[in-house]
mmCIF file with all atom_site columns, C-alpha atoms in Angstrom:
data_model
loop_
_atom_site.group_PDB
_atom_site.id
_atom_site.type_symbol
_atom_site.label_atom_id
_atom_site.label_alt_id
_atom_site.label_comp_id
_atom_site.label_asym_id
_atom_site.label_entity_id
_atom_site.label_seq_id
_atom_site.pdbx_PDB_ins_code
_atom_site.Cartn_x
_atom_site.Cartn_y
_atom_site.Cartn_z
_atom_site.occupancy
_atom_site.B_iso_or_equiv
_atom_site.pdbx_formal_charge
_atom_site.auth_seq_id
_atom_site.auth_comp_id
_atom_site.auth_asym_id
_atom_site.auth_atom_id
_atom_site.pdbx_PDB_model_num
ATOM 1   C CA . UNK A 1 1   ? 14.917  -13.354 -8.468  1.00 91.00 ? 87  UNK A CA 1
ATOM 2   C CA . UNK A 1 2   ? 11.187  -14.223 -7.551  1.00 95.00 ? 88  UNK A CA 1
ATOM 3   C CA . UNK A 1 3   ? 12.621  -16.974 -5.112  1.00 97.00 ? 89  UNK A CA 1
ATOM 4   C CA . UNK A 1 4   ? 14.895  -14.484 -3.238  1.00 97.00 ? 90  UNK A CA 1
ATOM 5   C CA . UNK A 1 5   ? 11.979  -11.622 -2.986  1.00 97.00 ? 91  UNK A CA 1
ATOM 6   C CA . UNK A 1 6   ? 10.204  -13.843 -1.076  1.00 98.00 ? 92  UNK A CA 1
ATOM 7   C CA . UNK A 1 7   ? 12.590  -15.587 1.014   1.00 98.00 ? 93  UNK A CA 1
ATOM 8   C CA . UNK A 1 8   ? 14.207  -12.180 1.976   1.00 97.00 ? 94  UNK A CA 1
ATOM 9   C CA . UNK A 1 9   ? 11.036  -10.878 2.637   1.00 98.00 ? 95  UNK A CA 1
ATOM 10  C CA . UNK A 1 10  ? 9.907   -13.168 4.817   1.00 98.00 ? 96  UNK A CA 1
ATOM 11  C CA . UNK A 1 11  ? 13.364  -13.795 6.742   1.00 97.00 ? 97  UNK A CA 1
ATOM 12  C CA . UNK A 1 12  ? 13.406  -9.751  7.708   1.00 97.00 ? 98  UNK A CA 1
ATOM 13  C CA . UNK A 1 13  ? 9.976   -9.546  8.442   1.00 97.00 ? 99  UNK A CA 1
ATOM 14  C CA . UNK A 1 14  ? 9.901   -12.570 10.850  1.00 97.00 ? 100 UNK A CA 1
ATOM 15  C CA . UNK A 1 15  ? 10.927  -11.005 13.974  1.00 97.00 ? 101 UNK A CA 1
ATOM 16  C CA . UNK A 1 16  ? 8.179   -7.843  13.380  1.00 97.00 ? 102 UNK A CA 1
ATOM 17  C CA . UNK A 1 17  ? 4.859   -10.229 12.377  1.00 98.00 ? 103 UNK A CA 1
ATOM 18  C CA . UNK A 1 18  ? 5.820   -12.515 15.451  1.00 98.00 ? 104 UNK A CA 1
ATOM 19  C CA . UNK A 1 19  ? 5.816   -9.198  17.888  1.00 97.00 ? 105 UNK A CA 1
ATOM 20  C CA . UNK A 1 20  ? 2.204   -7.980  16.130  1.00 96.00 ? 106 UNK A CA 1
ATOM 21  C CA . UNK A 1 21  ? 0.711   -11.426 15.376  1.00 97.00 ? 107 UNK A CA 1
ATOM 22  C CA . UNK A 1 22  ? 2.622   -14.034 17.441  1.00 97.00 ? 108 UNK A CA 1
ATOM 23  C CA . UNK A 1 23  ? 4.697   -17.094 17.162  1.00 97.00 ? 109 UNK A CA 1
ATOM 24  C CA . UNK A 1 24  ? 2.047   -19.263 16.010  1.00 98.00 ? 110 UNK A CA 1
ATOM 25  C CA . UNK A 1 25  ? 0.641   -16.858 13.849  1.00 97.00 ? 111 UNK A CA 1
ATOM 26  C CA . UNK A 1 26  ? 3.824   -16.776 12.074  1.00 98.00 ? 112 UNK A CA 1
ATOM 27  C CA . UNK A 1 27  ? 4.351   -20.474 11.945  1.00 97.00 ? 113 UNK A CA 1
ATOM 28  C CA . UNK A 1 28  ? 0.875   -21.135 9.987   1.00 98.00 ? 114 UNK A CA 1
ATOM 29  C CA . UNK A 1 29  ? 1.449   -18.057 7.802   1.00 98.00 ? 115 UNK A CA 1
ATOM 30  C CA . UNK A 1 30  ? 5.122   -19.548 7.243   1.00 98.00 ? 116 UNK A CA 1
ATOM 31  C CA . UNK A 1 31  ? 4.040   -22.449 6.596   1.00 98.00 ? 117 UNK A CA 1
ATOM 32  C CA . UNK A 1 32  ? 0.903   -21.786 4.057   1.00 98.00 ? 118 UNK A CA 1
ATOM 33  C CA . UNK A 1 33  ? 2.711   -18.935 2.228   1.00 98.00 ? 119 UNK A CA 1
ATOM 34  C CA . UNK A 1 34  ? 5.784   -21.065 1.323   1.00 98.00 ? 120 UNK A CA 1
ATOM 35  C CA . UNK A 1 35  ? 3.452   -23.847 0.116   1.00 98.00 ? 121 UNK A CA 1
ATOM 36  C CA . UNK A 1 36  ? 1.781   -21.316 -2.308  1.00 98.00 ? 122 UNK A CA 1
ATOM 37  C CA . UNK A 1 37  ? 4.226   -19.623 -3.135  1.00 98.00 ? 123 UNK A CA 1
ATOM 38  C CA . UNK A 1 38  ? 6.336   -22.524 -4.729  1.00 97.00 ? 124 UNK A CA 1
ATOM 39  C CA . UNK A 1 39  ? 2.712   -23.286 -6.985  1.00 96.00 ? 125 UNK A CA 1
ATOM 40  C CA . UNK A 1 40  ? 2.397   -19.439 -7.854  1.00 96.00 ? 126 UNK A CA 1
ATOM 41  C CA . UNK A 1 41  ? 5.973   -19.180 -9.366  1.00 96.00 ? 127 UNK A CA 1
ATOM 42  C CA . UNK A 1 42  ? 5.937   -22.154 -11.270 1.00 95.00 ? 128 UNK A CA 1
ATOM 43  C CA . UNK A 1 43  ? 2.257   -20.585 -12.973 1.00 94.00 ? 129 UNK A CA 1
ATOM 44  C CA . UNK A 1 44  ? 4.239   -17.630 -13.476 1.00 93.00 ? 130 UNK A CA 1
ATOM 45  C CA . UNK A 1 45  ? 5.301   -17.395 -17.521 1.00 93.00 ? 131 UNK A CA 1
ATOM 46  C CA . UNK A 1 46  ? 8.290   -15.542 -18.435 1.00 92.00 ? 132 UNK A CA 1
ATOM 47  C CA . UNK A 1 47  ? 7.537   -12.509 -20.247 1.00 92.00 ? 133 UNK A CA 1
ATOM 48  C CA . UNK A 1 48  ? 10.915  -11.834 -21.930 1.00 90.00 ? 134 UNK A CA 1
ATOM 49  C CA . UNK A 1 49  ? 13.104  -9.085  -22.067 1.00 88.00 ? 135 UNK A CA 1
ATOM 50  C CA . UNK A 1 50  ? 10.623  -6.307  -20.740 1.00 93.00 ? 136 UNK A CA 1
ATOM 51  C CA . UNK A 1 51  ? 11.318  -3.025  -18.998 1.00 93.00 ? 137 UNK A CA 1
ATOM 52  C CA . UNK A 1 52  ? 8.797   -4.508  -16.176 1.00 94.00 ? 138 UNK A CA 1
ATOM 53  C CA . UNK A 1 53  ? 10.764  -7.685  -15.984 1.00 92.00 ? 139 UNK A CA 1
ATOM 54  C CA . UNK A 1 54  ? 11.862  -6.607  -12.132 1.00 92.00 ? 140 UNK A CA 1
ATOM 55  C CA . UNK A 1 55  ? 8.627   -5.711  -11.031 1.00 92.00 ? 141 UNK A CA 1
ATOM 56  C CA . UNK A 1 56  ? 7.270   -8.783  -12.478 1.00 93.00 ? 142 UNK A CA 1
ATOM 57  C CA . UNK A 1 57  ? 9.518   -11.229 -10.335 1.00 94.00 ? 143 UNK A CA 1
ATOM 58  C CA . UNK A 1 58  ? 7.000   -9.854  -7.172  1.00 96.00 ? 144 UNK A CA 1
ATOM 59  C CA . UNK A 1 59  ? 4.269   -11.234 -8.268  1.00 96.00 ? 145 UNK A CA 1
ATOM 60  C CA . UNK A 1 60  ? 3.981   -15.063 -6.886  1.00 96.00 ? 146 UNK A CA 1
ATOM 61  C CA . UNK A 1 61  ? 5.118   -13.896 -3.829  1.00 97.00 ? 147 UNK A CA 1
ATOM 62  C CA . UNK A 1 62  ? 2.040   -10.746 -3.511  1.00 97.00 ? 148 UNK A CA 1
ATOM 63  C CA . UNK A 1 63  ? -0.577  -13.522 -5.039  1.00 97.00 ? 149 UNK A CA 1
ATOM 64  C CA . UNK A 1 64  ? 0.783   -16.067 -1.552  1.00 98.00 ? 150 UNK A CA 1
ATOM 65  C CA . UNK A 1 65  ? 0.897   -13.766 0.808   1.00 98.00 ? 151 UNK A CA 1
ATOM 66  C CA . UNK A 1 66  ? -2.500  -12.752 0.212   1.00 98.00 ? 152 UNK A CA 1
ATOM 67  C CA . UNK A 1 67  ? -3.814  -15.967 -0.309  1.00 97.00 ? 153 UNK A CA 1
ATOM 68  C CA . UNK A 1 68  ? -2.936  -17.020 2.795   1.00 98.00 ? 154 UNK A CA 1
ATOM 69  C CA . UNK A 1 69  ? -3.048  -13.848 5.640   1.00 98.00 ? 155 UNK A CA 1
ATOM 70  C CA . UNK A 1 70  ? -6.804  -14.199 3.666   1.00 98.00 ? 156 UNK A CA 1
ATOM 71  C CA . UNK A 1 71  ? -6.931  -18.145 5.026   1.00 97.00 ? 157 UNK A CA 1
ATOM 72  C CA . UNK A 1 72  ? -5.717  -17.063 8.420   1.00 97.00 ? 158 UNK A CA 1
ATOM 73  C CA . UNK A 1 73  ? -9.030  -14.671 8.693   1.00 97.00 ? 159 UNK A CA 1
ATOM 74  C CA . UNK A 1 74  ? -7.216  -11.015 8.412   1.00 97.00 ? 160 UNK A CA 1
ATOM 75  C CA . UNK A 1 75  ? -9.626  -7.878  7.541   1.00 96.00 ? 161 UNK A CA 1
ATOM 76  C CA . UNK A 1 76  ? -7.989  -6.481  3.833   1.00 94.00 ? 162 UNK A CA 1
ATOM 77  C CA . UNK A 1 77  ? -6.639  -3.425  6.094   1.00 94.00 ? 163 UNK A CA 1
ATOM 78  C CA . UNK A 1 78  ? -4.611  -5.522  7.930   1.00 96.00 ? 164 UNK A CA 1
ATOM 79  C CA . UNK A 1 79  ? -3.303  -7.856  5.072   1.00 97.00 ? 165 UNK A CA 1
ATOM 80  C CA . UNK A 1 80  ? -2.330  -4.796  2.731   1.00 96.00 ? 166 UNK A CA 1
ATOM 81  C CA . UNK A 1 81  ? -0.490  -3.617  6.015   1.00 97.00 ? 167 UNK A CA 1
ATOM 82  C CA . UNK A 1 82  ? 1.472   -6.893  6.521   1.00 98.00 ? 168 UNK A CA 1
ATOM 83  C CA . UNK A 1 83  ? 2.179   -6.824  2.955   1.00 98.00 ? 169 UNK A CA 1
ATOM 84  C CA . UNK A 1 84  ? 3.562   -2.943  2.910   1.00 97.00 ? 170 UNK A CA 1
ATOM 85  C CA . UNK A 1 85  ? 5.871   -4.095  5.572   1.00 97.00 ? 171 UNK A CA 1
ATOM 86  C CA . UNK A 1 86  ? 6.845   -7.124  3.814   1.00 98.00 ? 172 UNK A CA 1
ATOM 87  C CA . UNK A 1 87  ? 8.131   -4.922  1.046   1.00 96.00 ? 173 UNK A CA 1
ATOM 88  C CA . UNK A 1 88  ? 9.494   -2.410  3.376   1.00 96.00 ? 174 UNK A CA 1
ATOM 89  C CA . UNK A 1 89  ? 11.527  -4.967  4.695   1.00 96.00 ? 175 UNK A CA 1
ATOM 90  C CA . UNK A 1 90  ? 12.741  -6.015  1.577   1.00 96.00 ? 176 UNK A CA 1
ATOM 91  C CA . UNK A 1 91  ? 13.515  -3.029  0.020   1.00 94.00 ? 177 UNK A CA 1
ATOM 92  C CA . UNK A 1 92  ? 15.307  -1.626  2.990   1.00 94.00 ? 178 UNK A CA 1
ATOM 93  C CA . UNK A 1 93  ? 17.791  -4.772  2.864   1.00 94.00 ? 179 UNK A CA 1
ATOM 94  C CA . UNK A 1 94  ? 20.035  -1.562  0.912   1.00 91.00 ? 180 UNK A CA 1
ATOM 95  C CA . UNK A 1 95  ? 21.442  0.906   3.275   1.00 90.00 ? 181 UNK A CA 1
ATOM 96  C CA . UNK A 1 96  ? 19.274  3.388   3.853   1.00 83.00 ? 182 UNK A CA 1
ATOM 97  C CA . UNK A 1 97  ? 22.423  5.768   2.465   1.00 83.00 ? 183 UNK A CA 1
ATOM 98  C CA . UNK A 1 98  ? 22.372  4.120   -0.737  1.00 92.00 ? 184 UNK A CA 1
ATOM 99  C CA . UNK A 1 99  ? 18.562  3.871   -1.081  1.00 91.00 ? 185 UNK A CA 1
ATOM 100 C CA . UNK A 1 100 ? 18.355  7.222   -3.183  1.00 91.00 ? 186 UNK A CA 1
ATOM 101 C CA . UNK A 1 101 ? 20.808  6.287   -5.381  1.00 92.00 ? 187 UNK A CA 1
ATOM 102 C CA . UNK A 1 102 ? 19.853  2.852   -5.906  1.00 91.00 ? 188 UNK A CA 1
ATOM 103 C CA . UNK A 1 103 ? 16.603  4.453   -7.217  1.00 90.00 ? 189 UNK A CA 1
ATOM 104 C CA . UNK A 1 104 ? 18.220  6.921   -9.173  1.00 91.00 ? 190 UNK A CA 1
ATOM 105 C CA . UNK A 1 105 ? 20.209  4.299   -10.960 1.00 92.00 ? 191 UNK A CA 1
ATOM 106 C CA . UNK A 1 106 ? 16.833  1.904   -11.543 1.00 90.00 ? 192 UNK A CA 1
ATOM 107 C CA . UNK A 1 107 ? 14.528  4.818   -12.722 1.00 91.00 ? 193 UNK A CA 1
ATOM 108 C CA . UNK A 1 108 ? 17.345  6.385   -15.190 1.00 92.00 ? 194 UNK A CA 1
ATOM 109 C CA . UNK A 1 109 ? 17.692  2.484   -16.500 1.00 92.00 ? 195 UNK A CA 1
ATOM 110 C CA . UNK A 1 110 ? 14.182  2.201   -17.218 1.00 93.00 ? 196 UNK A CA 1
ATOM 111 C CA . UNK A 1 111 ? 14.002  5.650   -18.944 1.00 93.00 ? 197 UNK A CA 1
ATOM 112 C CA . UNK A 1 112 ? 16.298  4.481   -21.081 1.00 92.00 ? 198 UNK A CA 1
ATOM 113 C CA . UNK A 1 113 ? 15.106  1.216   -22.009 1.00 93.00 ? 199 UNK A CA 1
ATOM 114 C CA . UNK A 1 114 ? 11.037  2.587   -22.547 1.00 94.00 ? 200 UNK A CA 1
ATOM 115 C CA . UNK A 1 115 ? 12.052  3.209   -26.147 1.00 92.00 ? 201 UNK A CA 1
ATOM 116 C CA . UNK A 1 116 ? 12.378  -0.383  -27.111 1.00 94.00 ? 202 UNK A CA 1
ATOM 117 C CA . UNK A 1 117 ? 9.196   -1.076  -24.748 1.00 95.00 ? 203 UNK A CA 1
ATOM 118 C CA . UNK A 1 118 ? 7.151   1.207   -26.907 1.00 95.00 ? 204 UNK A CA 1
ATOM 119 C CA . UNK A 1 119 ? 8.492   -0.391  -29.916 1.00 95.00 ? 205 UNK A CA 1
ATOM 120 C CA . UNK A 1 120 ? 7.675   -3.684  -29.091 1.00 95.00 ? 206 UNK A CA 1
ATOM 121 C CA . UNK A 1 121 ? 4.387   -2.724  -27.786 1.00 96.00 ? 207 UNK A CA 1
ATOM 122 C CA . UNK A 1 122 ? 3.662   -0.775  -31.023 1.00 96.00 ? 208 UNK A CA 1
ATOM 123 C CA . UNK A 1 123 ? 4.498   -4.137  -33.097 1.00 96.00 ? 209 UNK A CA 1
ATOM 124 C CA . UNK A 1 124 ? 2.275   -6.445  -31.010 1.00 95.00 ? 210 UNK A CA 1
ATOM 125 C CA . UNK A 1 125 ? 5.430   -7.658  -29.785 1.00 95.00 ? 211 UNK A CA 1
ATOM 126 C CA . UNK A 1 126 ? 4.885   -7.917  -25.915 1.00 95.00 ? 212 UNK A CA 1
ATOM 127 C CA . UNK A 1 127 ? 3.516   -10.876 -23.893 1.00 95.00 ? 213 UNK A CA 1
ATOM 128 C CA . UNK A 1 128 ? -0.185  -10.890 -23.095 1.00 94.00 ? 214 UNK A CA 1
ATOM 129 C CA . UNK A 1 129 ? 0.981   -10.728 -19.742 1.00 93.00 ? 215 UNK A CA 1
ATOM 130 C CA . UNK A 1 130 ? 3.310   -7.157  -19.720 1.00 96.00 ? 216 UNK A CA 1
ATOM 131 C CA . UNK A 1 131 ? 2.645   -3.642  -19.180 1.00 97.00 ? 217 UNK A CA 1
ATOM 132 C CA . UNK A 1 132 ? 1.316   -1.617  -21.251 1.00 97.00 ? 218 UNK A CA 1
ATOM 133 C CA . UNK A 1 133 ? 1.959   2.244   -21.287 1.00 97.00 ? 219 UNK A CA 1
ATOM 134 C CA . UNK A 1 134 ? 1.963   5.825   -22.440 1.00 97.00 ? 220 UNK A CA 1
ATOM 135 C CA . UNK A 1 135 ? 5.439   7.251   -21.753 1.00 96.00 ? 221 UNK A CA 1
ATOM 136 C CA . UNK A 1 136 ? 6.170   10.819  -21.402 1.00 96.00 ? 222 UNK A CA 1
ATOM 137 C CA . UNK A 1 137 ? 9.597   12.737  -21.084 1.00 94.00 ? 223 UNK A CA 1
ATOM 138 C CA . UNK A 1 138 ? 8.805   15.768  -18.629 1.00 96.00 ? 224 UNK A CA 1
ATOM 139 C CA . UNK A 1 139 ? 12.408  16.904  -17.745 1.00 95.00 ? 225 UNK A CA 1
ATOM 140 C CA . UNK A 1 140 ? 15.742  15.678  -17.287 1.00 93.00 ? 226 UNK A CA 1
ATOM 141 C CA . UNK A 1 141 ? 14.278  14.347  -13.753 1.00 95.00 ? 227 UNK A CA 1
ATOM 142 C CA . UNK A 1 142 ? 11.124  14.020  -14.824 1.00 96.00 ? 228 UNK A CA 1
ATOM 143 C CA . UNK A 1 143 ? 8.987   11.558  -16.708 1.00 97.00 ? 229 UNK A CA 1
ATOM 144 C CA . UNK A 1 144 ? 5.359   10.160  -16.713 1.00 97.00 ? 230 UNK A CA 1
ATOM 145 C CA . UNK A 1 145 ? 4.133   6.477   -17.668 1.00 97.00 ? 231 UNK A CA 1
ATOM 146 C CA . UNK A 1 146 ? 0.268   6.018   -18.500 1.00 98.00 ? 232 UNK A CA 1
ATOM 147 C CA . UNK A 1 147 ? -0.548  2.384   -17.676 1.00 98.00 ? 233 UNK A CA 1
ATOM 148 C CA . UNK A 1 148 ? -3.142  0.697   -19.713 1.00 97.00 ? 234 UNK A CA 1
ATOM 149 C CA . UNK A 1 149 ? -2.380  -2.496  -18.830 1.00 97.00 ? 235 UNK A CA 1
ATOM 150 C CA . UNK A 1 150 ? -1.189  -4.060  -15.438 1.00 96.00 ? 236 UNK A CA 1
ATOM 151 C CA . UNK A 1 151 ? 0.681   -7.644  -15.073 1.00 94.00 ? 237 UNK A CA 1
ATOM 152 C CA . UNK A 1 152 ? -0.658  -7.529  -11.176 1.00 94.00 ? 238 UNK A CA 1
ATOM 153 C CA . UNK A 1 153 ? -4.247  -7.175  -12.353 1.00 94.00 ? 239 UNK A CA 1
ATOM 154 C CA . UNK A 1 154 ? -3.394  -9.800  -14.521 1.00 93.00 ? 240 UNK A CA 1
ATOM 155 C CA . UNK A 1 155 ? -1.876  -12.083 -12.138 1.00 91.00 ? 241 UNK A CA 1
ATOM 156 C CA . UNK A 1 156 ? -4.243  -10.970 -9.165  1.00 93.00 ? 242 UNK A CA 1
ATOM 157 C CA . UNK A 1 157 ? -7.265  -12.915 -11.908 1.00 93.00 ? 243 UNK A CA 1
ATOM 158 C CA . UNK A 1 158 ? -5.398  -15.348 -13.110 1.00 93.00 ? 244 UNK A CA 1
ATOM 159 C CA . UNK A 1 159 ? -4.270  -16.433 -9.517  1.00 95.00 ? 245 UNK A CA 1
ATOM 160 C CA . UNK A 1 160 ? -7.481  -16.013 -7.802  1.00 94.00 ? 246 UNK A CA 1
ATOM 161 C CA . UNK A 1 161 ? -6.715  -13.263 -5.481  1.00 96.00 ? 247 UNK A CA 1
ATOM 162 C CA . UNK A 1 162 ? -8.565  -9.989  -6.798  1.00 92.00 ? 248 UNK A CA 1
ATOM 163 C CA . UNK A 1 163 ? -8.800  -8.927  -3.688  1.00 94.00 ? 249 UNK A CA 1
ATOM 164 C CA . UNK A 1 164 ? -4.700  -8.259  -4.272  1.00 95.00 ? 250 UNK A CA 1
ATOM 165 C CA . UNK A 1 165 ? -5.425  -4.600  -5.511  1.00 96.00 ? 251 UNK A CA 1
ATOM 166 C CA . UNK A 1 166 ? -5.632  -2.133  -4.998  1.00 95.00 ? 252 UNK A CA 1
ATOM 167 C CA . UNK A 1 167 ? -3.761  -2.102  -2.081  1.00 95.00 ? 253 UNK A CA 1
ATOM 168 C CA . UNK A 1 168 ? -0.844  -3.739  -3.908  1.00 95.00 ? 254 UNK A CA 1
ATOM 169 C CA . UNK A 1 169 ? -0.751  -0.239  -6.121  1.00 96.00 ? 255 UNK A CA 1
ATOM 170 C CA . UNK A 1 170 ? 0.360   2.153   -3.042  1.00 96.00 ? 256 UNK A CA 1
ATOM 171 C CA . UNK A 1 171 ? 3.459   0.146   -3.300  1.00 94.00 ? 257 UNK A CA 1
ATOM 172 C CA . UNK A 1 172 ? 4.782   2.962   -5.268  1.00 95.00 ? 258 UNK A CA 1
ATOM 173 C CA . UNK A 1 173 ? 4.219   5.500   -2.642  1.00 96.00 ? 259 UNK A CA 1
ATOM 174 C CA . UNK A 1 174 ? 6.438   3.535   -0.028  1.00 96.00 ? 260 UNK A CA 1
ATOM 175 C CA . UNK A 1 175 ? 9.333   2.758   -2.852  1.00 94.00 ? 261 UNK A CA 1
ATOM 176 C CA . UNK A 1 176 ? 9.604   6.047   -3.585  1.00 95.00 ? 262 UNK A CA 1
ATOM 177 C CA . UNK A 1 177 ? 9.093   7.984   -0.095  1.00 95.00 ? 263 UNK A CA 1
ATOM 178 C CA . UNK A 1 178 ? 11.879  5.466   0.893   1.00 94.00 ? 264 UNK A CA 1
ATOM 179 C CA . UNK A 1 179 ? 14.433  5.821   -2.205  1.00 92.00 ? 265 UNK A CA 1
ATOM 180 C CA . UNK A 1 180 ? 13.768  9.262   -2.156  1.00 92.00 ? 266 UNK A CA 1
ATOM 181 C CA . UNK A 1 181 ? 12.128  9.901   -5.607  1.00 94.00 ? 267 UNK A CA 1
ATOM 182 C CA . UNK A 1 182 ? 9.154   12.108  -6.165  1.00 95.00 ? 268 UNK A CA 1
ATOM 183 C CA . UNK A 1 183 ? 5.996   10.038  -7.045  1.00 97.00 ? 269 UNK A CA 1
ATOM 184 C CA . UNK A 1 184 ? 2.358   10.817  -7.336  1.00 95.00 ? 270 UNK A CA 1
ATOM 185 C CA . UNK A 1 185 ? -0.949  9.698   -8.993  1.00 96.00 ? 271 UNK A CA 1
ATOM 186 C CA . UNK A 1 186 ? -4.536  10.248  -8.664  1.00 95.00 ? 272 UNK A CA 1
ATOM 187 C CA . UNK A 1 187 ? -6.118  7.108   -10.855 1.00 95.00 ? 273 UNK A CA 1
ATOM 188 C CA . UNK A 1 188 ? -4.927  3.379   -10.896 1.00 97.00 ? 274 UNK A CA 1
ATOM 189 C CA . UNK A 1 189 ? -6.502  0.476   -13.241 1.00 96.00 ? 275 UNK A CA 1
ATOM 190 C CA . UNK A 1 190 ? -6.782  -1.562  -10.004 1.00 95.00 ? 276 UNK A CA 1
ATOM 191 C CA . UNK A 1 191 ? -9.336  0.854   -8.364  1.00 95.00 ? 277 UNK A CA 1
ATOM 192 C CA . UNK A 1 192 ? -11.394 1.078   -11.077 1.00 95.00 ? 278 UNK A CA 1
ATOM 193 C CA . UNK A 1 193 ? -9.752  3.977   -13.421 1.00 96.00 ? 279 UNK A CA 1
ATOM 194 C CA . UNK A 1 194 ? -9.192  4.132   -17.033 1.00 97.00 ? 280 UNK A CA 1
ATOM 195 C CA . UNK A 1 195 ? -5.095  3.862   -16.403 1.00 97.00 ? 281 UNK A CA 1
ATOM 196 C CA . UNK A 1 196 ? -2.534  4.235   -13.546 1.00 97.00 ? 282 UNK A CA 1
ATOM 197 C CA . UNK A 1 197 ? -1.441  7.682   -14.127 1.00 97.00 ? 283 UNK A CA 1
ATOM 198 C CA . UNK A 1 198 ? 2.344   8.002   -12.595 1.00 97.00 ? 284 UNK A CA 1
ATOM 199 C CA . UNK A 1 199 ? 4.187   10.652  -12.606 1.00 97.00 ? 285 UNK A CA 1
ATOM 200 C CA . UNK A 1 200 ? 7.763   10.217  -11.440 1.00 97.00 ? 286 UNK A CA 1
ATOM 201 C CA . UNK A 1 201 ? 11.069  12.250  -10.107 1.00 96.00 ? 287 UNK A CA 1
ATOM 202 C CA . UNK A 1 202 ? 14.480  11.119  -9.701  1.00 94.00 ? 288 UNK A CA 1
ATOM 203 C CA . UNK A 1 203 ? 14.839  13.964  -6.859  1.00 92.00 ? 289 UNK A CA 1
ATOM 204 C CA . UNK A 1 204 ? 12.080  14.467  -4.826  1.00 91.00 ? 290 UNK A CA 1
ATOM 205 C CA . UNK A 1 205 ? 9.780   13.488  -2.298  1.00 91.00 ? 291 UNK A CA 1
ATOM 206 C CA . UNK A 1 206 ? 6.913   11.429  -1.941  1.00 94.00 ? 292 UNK A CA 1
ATOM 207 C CA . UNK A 1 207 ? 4.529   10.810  1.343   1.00 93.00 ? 293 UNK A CA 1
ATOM 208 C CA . UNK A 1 208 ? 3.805   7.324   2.629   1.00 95.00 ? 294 UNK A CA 1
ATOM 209 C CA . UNK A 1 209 ? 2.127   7.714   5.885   1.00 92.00 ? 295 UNK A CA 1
ATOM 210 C CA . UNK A 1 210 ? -0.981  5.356   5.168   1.00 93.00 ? 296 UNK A CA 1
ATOM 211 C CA . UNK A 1 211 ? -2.861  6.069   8.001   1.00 91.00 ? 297 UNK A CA 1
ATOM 212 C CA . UNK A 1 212 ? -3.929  9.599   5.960   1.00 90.00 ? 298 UNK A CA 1
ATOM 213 C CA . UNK A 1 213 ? -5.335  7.117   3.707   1.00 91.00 ? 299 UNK A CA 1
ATOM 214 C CA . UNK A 1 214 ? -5.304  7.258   -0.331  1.00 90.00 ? 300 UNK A CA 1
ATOM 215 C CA . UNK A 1 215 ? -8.345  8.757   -1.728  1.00 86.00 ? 301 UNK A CA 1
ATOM 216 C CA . UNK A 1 216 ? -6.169  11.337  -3.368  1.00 85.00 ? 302 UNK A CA 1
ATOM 217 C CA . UNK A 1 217 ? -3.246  9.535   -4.059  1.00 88.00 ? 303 UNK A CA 1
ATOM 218 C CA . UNK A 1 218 ? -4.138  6.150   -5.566  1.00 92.00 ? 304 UNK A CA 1
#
């Protein structure tokens, strides 16, 4: 899965970084992502059967981009703005029709499997590497996750690329403004909080629009 994140990301968001950046732009950052890329996903470990497991697979793919629009001199704004529309590409490979309910579908699947998260969690159970969280059942559209520990703060260390987050964490807006799901949150472990407090909506809404900037929803 990690391998076709980033080559699907990268093949839909060719044509768009060539207009901003330029074709030899695109050729260098081509060139040096792919290269780190391929050493990022064979550091990655496999962290088993978790409820994060998806999420996970994004990782060597955030950790090269970065690495590299860094090499090729761009200001943080501008890398966590190629990087939304990296994801924006990918995600938006689904119909925009079917977006809602593909996120429907993946947030009622991960409801369900939290139990056995918790579980594991509660036993010592999980790799040193998974989330870690405080789940809450709000409604029947409605739930809450308290993160205590993040894999992409993890990775963003391990990796060498701090610098990662926390723009990587306003991921969630654009997810869920595009699959339609409410979202919000007002603390995140990768600006400096005490957890990533998420509160989430099968039905809703949720702004991206990151030119009004984050300070109240990190």
């Amino acid at each position: 899965m990690k391998h076709f994140i980033y080559h699907m990301s990268m093949l839909r968001g060719r044509k768009p970084l060539t207009r901003q950046y330029g074709k030899a732009f695109w050729k260098k950052f081509q060139k040096g992502s792919r290269a780190a890329f391929r050493q990022f996903a064979k550091r990655l470990p496999d962290i088993g059967e978790s409820v994060f497991r998806f999420n996970f697979q994004f990782l060597p793919a955030y950790a090269a981009w970065f690495q590299t629009l860094t090499a090729l001199g761009l200001s943080r704004e501008e890398i966590d703005r190629v990087i939304w529309l990296l994801n924006e590409r990918f995600v938006t490979i689904v119909p925009r029709k079917l977006l809602h309910a593909t996120g429907v579908s993946y947030f009622s699947n991960f409801r369900k499997k939290t139990a056995k998260h918790i579980a594991r969690q509660k036993r010592g159970e999980l790799h040193p590497w998974d989330w870690t969280i405080i789940y809450r059942d709000v409604d029947s559209n409605t739930f809450e996750i308290d993160i205590t520990r993040c894999a992409m703060q993890l990775c963003a260390r391990e990796f060498g690329v701090e610098g990662l987050l926390p723009g990587i964490c306003r991921m969630d807006f654009l997810f869920s403004s595009l699959m339609g799901n409410g979202f919000r949150r007002t603390k995140t472990l990768g600006d400096g909080n005490d957890c990533c407090n998420c509160h989430y909506e099968l039905s809703g809404a949720c702004e991206w629009n990151p030119e009004k900037g984050f300070l109240d929803r990190k």
